[in-house]
Coordinates of C-alpha atoms in Angstrom, one line a residue:
X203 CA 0.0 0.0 0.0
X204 CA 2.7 2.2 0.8
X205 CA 4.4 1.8 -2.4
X206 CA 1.3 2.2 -4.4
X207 CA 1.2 5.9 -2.9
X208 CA 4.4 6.3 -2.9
X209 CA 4.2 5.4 -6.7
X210 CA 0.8 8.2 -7.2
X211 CA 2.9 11.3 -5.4
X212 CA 5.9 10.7 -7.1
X213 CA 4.1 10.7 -11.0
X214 CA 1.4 13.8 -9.6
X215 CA 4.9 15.6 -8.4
X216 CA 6.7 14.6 -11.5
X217 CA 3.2 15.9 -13.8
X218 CA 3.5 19.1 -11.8
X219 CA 6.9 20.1 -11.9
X220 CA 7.1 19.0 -15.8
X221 CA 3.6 21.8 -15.7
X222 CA 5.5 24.2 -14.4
X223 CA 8.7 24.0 -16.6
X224 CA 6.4 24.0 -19.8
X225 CA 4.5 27.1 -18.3
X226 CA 7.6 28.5 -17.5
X227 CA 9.2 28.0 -21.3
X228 CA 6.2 28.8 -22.6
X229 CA 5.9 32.2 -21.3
X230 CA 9.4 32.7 -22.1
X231 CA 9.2 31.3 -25.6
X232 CA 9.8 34.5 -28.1
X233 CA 6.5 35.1 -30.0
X234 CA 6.0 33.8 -33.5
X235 CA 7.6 35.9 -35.7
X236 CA 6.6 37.2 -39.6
X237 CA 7.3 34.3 -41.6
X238 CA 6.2 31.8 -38.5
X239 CA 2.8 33.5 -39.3
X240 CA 2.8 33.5 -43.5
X241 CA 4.0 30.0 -43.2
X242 CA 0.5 29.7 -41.0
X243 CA -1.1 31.6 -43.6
X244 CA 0.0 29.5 -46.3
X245 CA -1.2 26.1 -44.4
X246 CA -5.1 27.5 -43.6
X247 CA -5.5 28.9 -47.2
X248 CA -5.0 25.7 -48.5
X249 CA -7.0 24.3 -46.4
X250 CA -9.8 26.3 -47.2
X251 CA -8.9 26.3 -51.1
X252 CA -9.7 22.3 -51.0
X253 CA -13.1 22.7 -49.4
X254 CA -14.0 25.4 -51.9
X255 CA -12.8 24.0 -54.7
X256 CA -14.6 20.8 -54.0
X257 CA -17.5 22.5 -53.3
X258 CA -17.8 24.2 -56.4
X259 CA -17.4 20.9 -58.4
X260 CA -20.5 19.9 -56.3
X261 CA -24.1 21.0 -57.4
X262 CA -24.9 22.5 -53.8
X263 CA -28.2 23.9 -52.8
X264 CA -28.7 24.2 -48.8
X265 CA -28.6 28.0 -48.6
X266 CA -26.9 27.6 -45.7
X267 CA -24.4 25.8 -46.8
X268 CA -24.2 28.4 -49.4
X269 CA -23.9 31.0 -47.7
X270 CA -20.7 29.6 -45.4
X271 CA -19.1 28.6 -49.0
X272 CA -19.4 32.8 -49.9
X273 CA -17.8 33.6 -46.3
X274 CA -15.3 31.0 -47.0
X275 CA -14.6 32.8 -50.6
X276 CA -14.5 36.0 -49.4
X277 CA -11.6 34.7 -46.9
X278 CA -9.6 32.8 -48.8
X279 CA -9.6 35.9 -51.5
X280 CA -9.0 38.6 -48.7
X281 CA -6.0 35.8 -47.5
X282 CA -4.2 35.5 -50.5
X283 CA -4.5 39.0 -51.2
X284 CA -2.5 39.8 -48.2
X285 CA 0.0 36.9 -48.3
X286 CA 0.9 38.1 -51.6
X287 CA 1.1 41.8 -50.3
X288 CA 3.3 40.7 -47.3
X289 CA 5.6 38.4 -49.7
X290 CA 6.2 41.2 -51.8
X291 CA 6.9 43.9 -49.0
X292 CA 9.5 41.0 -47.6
X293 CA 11.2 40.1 -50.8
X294 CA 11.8 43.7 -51.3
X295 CA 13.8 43.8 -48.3
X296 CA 18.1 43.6 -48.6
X297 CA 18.4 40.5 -46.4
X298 CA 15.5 41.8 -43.8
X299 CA 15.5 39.9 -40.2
X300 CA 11.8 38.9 -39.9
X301 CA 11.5 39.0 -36.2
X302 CA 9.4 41.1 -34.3
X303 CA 11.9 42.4 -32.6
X304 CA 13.6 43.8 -35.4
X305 CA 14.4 48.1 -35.0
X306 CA 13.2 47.9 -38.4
X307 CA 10.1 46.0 -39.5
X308 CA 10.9 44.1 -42.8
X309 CA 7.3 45.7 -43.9
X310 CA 9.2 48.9 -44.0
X311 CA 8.9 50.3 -47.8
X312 CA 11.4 52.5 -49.3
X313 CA 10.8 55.6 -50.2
X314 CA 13.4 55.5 -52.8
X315 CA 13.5 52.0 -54.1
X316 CA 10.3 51.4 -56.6
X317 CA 10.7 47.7 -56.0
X318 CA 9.7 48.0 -52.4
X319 CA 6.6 49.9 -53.4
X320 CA 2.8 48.9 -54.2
X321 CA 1.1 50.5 -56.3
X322 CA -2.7 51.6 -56.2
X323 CA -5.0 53.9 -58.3
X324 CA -5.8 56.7 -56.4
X325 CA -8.5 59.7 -57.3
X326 CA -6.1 62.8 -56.0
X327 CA -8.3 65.8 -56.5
X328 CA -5.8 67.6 -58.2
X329 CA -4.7 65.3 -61.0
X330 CA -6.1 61.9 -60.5
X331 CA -3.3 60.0 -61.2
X332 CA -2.0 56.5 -60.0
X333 CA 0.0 57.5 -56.8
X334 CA 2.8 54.9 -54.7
X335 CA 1.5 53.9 -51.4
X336 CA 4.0 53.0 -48.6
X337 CA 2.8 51.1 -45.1
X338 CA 4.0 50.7 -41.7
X339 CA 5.1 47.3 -39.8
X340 CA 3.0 47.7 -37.7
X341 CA -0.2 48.2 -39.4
X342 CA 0.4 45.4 -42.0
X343 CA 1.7 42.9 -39.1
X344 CA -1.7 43.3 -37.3
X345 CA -3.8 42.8 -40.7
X346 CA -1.6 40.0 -41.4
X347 CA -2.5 38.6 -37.7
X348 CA -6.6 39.5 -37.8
X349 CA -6.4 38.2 -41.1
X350 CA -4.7 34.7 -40.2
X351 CA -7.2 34.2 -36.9
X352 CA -10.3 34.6 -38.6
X353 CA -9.1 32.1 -41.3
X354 CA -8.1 29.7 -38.7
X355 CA -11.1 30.1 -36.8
X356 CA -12.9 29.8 -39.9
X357 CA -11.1 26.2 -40.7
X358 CA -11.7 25.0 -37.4
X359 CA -15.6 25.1 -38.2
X360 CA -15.3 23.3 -41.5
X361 CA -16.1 19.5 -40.5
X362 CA -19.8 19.8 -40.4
X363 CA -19.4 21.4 -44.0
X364 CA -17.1 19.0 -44.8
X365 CA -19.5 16.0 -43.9
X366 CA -22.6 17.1 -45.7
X367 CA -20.3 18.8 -48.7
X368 CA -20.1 14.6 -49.8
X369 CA -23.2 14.2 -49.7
X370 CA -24.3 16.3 -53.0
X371 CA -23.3 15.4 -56.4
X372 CA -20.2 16.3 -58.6
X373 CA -20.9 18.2 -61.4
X374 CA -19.2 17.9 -64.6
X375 CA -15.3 17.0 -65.1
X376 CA -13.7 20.3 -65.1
X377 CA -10.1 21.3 -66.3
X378 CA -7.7 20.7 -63.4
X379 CA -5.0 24.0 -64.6
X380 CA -6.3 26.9 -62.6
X381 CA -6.6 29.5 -65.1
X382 CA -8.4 27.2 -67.3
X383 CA -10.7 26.7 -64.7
X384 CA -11.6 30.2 -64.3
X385 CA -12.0 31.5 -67.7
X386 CA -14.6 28.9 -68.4
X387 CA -16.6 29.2 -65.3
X388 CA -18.3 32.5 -63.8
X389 CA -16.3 34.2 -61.6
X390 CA -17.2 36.0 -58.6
X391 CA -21.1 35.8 -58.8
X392 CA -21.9 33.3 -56.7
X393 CA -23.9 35.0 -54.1
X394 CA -26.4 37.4 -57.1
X395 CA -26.1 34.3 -58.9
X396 CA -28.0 32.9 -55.6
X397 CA -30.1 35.4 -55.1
X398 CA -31.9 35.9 -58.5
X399 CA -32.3 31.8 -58.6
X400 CA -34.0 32.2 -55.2
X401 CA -36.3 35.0 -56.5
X402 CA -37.5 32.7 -59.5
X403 CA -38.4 29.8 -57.4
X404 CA -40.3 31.8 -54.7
X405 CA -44.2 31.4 -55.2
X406 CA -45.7 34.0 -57.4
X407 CA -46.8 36.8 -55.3
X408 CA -50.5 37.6 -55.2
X409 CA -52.4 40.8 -57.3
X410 CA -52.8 41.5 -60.8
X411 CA -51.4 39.3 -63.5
X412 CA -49.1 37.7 -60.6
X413 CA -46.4 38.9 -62.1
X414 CA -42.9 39.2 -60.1
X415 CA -40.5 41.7 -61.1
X416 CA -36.9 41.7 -60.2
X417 CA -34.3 45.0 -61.9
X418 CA -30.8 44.3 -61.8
X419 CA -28.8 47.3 -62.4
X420 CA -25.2 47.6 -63.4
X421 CA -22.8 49.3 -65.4
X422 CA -21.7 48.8 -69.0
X423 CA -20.3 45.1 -68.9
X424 CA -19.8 44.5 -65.6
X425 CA -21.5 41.0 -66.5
X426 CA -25.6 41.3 -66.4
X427 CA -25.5 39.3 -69.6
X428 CA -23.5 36.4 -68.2
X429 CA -25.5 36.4 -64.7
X430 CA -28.0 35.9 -66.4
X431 CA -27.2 32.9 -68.7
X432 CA -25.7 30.9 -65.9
X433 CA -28.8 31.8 -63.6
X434 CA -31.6 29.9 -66.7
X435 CA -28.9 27.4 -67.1
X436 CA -28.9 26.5 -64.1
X437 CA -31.1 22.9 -63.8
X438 CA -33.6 24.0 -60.8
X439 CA -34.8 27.2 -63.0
X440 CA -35.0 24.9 -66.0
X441 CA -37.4 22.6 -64.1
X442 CA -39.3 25.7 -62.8
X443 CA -40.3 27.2 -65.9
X444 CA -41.5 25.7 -69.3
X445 CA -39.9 28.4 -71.0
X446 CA -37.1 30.9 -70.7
X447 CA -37.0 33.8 -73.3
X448 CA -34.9 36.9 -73.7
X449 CA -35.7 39.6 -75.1
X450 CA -32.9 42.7 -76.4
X451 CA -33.5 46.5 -77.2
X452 CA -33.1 45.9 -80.4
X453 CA -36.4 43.8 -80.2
X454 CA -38.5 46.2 -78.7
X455 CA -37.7 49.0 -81.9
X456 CA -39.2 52.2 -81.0
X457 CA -40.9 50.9 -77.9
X458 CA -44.5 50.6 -79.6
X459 CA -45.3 47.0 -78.2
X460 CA -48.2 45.2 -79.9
X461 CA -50.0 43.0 -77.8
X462 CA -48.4 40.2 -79.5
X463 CA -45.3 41.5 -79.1
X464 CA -44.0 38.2 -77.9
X465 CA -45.2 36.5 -81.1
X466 CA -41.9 36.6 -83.5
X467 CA -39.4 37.9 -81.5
X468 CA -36.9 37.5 -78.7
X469 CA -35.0 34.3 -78.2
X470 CA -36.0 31.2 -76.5
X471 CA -33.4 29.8 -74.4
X472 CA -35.2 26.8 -72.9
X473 CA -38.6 25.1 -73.9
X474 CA -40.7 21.9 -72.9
X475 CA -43.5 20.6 -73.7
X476 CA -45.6 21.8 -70.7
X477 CA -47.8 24.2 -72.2
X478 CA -49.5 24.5 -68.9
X479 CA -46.4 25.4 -67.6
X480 CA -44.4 28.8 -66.2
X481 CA -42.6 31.2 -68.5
X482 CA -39.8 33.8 -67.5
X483 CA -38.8 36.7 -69.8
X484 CA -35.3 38.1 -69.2
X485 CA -35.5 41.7 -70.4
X486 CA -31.9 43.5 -71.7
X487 CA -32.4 47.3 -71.6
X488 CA -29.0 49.1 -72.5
X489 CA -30.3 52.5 -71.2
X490 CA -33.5 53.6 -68.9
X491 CA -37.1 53.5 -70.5
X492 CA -40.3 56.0 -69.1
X493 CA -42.6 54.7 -67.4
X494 CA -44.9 54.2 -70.1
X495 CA -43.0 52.1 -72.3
X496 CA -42.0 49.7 -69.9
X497 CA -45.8 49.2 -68.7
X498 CA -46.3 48.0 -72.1
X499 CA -43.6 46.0 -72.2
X500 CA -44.7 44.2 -69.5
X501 CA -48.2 44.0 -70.7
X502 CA -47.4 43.0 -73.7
X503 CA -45.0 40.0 -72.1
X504 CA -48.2 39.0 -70.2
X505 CA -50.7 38.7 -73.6
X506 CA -47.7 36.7 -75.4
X507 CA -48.9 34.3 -77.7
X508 CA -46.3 31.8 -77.6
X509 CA -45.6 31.6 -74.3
X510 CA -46.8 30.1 -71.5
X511 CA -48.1 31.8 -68.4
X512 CA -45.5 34.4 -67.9
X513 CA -44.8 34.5 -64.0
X514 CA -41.3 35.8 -63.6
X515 CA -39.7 38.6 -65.4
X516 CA -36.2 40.0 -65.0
X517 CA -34.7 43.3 -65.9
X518 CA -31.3 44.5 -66.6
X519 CA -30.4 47.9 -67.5
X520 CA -28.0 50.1 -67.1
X521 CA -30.0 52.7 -65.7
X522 CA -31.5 53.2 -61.6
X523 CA -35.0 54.0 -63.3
X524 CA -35.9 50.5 -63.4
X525 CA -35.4 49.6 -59.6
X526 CA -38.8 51.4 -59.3
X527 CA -41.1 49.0 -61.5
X528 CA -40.0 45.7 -59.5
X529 CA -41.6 43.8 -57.4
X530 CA -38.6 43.2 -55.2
X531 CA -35.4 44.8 -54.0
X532 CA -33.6 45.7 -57.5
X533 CA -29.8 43.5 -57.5
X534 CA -26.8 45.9 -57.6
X535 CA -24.4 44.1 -59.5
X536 CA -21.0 45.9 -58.9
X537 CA -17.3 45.2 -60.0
X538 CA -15.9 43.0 -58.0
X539 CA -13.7 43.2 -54.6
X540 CA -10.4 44.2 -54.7
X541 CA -9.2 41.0 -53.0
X542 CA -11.3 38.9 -55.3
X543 CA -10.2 40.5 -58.8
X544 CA -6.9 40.0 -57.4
X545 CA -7.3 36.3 -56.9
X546 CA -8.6 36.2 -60.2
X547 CA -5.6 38.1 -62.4
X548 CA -3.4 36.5 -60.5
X549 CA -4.7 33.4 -61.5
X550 CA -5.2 34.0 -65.2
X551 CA -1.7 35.5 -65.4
X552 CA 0.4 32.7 -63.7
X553 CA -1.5 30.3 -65.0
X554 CA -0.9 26.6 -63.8
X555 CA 2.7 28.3 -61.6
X556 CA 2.8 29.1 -58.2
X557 CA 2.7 33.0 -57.9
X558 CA 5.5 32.1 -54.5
X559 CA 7.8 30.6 -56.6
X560 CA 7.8 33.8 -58.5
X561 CA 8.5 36.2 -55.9
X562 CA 9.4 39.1 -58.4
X563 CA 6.8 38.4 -60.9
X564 CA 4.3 38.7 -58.3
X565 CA 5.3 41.9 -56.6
X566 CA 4.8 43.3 -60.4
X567 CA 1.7 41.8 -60.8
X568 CA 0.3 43.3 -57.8
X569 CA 1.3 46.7 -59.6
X570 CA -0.4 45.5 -62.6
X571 CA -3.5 45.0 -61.2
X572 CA -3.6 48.2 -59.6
X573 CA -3.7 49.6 -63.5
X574 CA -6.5 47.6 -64.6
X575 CA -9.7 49.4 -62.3
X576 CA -11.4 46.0 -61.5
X577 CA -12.3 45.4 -65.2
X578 CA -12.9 41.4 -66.3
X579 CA -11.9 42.3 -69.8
X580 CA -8.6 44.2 -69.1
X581 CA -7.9 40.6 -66.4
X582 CA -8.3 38.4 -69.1
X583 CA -6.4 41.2 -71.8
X584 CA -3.5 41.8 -70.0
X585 CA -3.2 38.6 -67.8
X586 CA -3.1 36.3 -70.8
X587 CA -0.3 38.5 -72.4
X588 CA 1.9 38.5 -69.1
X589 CA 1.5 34.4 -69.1
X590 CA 2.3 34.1 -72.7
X591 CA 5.5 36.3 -71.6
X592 CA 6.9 34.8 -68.5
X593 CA 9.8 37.0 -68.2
X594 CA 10.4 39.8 -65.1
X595 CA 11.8 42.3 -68.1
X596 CA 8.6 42.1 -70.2
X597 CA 6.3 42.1 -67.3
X598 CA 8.0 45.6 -66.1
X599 CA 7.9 46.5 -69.5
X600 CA 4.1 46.1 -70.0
X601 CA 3.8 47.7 -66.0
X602 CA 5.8 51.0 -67.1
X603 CA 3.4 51.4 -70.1
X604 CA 0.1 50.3 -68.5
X605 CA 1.2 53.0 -65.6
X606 CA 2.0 56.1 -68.6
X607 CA -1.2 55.3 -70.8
X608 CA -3.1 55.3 -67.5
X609 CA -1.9 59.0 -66.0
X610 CA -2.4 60.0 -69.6
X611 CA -5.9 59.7 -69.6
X612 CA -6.7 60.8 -66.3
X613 CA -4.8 63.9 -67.1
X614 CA -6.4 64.1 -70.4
X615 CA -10.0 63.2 -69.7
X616 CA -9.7 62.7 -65.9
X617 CA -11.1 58.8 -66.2
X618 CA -9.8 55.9 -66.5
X619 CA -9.4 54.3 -69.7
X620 CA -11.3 51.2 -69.3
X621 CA -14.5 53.7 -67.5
X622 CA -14.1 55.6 -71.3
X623 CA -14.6 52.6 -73.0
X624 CA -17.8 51.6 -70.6
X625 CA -19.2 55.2 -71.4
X626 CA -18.6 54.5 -75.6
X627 CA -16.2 57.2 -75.2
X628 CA -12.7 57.2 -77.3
X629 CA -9.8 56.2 -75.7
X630 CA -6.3 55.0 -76.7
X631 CA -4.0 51.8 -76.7
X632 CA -1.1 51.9 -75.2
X633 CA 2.0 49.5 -77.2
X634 CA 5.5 48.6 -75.9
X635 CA 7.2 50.4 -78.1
X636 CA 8.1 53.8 -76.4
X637 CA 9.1 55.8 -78.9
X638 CA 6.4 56.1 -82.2
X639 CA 5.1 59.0 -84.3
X640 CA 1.8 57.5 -84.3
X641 CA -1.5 56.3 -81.9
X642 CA -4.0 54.3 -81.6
X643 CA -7.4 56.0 -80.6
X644 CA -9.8 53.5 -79.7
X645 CA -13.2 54.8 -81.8
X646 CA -15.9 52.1 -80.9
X647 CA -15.9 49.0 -78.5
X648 CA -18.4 46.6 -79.4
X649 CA -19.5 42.7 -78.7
X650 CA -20.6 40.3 -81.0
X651 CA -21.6 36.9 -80.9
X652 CA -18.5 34.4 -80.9
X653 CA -20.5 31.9 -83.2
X654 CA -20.1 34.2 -86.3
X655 CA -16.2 33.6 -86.2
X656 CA -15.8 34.3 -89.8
X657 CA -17.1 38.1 -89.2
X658 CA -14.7 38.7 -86.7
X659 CA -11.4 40.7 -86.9
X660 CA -7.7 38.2 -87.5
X661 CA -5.5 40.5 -85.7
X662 CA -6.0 40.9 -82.2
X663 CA -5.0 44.1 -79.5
X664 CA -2.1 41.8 -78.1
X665 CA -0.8 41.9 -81.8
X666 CA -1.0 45.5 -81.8
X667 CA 0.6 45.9 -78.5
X668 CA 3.4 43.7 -79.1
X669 CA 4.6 45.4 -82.4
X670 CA 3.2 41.8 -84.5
X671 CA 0.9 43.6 -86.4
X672 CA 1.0 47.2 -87.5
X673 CA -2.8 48.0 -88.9
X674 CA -2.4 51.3 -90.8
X675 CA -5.8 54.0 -91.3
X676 CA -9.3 52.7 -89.6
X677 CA -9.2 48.9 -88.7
X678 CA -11.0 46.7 -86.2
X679 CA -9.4 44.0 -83.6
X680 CA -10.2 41.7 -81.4
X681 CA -10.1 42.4 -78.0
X682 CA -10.9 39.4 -76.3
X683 CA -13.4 36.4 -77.0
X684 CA -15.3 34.8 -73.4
X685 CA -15.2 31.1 -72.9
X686 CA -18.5 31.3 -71.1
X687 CA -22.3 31.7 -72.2
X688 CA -23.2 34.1 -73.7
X689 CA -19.9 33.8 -75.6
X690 CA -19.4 37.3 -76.6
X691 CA -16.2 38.4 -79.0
X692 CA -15.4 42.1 -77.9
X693 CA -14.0 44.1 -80.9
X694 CA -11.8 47.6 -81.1
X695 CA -13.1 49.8 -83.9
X696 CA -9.6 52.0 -84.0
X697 CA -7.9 54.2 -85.9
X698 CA -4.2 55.4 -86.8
X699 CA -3.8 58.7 -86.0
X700 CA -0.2 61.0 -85.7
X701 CA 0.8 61.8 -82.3
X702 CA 0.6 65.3 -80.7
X703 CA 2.2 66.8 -77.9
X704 CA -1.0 66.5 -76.3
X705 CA -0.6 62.6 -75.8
X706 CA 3.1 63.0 -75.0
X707 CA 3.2 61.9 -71.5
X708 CA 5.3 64.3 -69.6
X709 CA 7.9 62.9 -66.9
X710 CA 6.7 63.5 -63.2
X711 CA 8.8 65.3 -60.9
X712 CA 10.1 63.1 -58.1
X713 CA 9.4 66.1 -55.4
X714 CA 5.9 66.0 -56.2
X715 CA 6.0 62.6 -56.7
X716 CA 7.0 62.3 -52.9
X717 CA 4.5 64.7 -51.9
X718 CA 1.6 62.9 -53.3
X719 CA 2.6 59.6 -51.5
X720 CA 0.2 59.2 -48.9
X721 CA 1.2 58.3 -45.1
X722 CA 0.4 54.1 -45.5
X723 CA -1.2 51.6 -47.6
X724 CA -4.3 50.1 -46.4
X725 CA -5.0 46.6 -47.2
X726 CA -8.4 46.1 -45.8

């Protein structure tokens, strides 16, 4: 008996002591220091790319689930984005201690060295131009530590999404290359993709003609078009409705509907046999309609003679006029998130490569993307040129002249190039060469239907920019051509014109160049 306690004190005084030594270390361990925490960062966003990736190969429908997978998104996009903002800050450094502890914090940026800088668009009152933003250790150590904890916290609570994520079925194969994954899929809609499936499927609600109404409203291709066609491709809205047709401006003429307006024109997108059945009519409006027009529109939609019962109508426009005629809360559609457009150049510009194993590429592309104001046309442009190019020297190259042809136009028309284009007002194209006597004014941008290949220009704006191809007097080119429904071809109408001083782009004085650089750069 003796020995038996004997035996119990001596392990409960051997657990304590060994206690109090691990306390002891651990409170005098030295904290985790930068590159403890990227390496952290790393680890959780692939951990949270798998789930989302697998999810998306899945044909999910619990709206709950759905609406963790769009949290999970909008982490994993906000984490990358600042892993690669905190890799390029860190590679800029001349052999930079990453502790804490450091005088200097190896976020530090330069003020001299351009390499050590990020760049971001900025709308200075004075001259708009694209300014150099600089950040303290501090500040980007704490983002980089809120942004790691939520992540992790957010991986902790994936099991029970993990358990019911096998439970739904795969979709189609899909290509397993990342960028070819992305430009044949819809990017960044999820959640309005969600939403405007959600609307269709809700009963009809009660009144006259029980016709639901929902506007969505966004700018000049910002992608209504493509919302659209994913949301009546999508199985559960094909099963809803007995027929899905979509109707253009260019339908509707002068805006005198007849009441069989319905009768020979428009497109049908989806039809069964179910004469009984539902109809929804998708409605494209490139500018704003009174109030009169559009309440024959919609009557006229209703008397259709061959369609079914028309229950569900959608309306995009450019225009806020519209919001008032529905039924519902009109859908915003916007450009997408900083962190998420990132995610996505990034993708379509390194292609199948790591962006780390890169470290210098991707510090420029983070410039790059500054450049490009959030537009899905300019991504797929300009990234697919970069990843045709791998080289640092081109890629700075294509930076340096994306930066000029940028301040040119803010200084010249005070927008940005691609918000010109969106307006259908001229704009020009920048090309490597520096020096030329001539330019390239961008008259008309256009779309056009990808299945009338033979219509469509041979030479394309890379061609131009790269010095392959050197149109002379009024020609067209193609700008880029989407992989996704609708499968529009975007064309240049351009013209050769000889260069004045006016689009001469004047060298910036470093003084003021200082003076505009604000005090930090916010990554949130």
């Amino acid at each position: 008996m003796e020995a038996l306690v004997s035996a119990v004190l001596g392990d409960l005084i051997s657990r304590s002591i060994s206690f109090a030594i691990d306390k002891c270390y651990r409170g005098r361990r030295d904290p985790p220091t930068i590159e403890d925490n990227l390496q952290r960062l790393r680890r959780v966003l692939l951990r949270i790319r798998i789930i989302v990736e697998e999810a998306e190969r899945r044909r999910v429908t619990n709206r709950a689930m759905l609406g963790q997978l769009r949290l999970m998104r909008e982490g994993l996009y906000r984490g990358y984005y600042v892993l690669s903002a905190c890799n390029s800050y860190y590679n800029a450094q001349d052999g930079p201690d990453v502790s804490r502890h450091d005088h200097r914090s190896s976020f530090a940026l330069s003020q001299f060295n351009p390499a050590k800088r990020v760049c971001t668009l900025s709308s200075m009152a004075s001259t708009k131009m694209s300014l150099l933003a600089s950040g303290t250790g501090h500040e980007a150590e704490a983002e980089l530590q809120e942004v790691l904890a939520g992540l992790e916290r957010m991986a902790n609570d994936m099991k029970e999404l993990v358990l019911f994520l096998s439970s739904y079925p795969p979709l189609s194969r899909e290509p397993y290359s990342g960028h070819l994954w992305l430009q044949n899929r819809m990017f960044g809609r999820e959640a309005e993709q969600e939403r405007i499936i959600s609307f269709l499927l809700e009963p009809e609600p009660t009144g006259a003609g029980n016709l639901g109404v929902l506007p969505v409203i966004g700018r000049a291709r910002v992608g209504k078009s493509t919302l659209l066609e994913h949301v009546c491709f999508d199985e559960r809205v094909r099963k809803h409705f007995s027929s899905i047709i979509f109707l253009s401006e260019a339908d509707m003429g002068d805006g005198k509907v007849s009441p069989h307006y319905l009768g020979g024109k428009g497109i049908i997108k989806h039809r069964d046999l179910d004469t009984a059945g539902k109809s929804l009519v998708v409605i494209d409006l490139v500018g704003g309609v009174d109030d009169s027009t559009l309440q024959r529109i919609m009557l006229s939609t209703l008397r259709g003679a061959r369609t079914a019962h028309v229950s569900k109508i959608v309306v995009t426009s450019r225009s806020e006029n519209i919001a008032s005629f529905g039924t519902t809360e009109a859908l915003q559609l916007k450009r997408l998130p900083r962190e998420a457009f990132w995610y996505f150049f990034k993708t379509i510009a390194f292609g199948s490569t790591d962006a780390e194993d890169h470290p210098e590429l991707a510090a420029v592309c983070m410039e790059v993307v500054g450049q490009l104001n959030r537009s899905f046309i300019a991504a797929n442009l300009i990234g697919s040129l970069l990843r045709a190019n791998p080289c640092s020297q081109f890629w700075r190259k294509v930076l340096t002249r994306l930066k000029d042809f940028t301040r040119l136009h803010f200084l010249l028309f005070g927008e940005h190039p691609s918000d010109l284009i969106a307006k259908d007002r001229p704009a020009y194209l920048w090309r490597l060469a520096s020096k030329t006597d001539t330019s390239l004014k961008v008259c008309r941008f256009y779309q056009a239907c990808s299945a009338r290949e033979h219509d469509l220009p041979k030479i394309t704006v890379n061609d131009v920019q790269i010095g392959s191809a050197s149109p002379r007097g009024k020609f067209e080119v193609l700008a880029w051509r989407s992989q996704i429904p609708p499968y529009y071809s975007y064309v240049f109408s351009c013209e050769v014109q000889a260069s004045s001083s006016s689009l001469r782009i004047p060298a910036r004085n470093k003084q003021i160049r200082r003076q505009q650089q604000p005090p930090r750069l916010n990554l949130m």
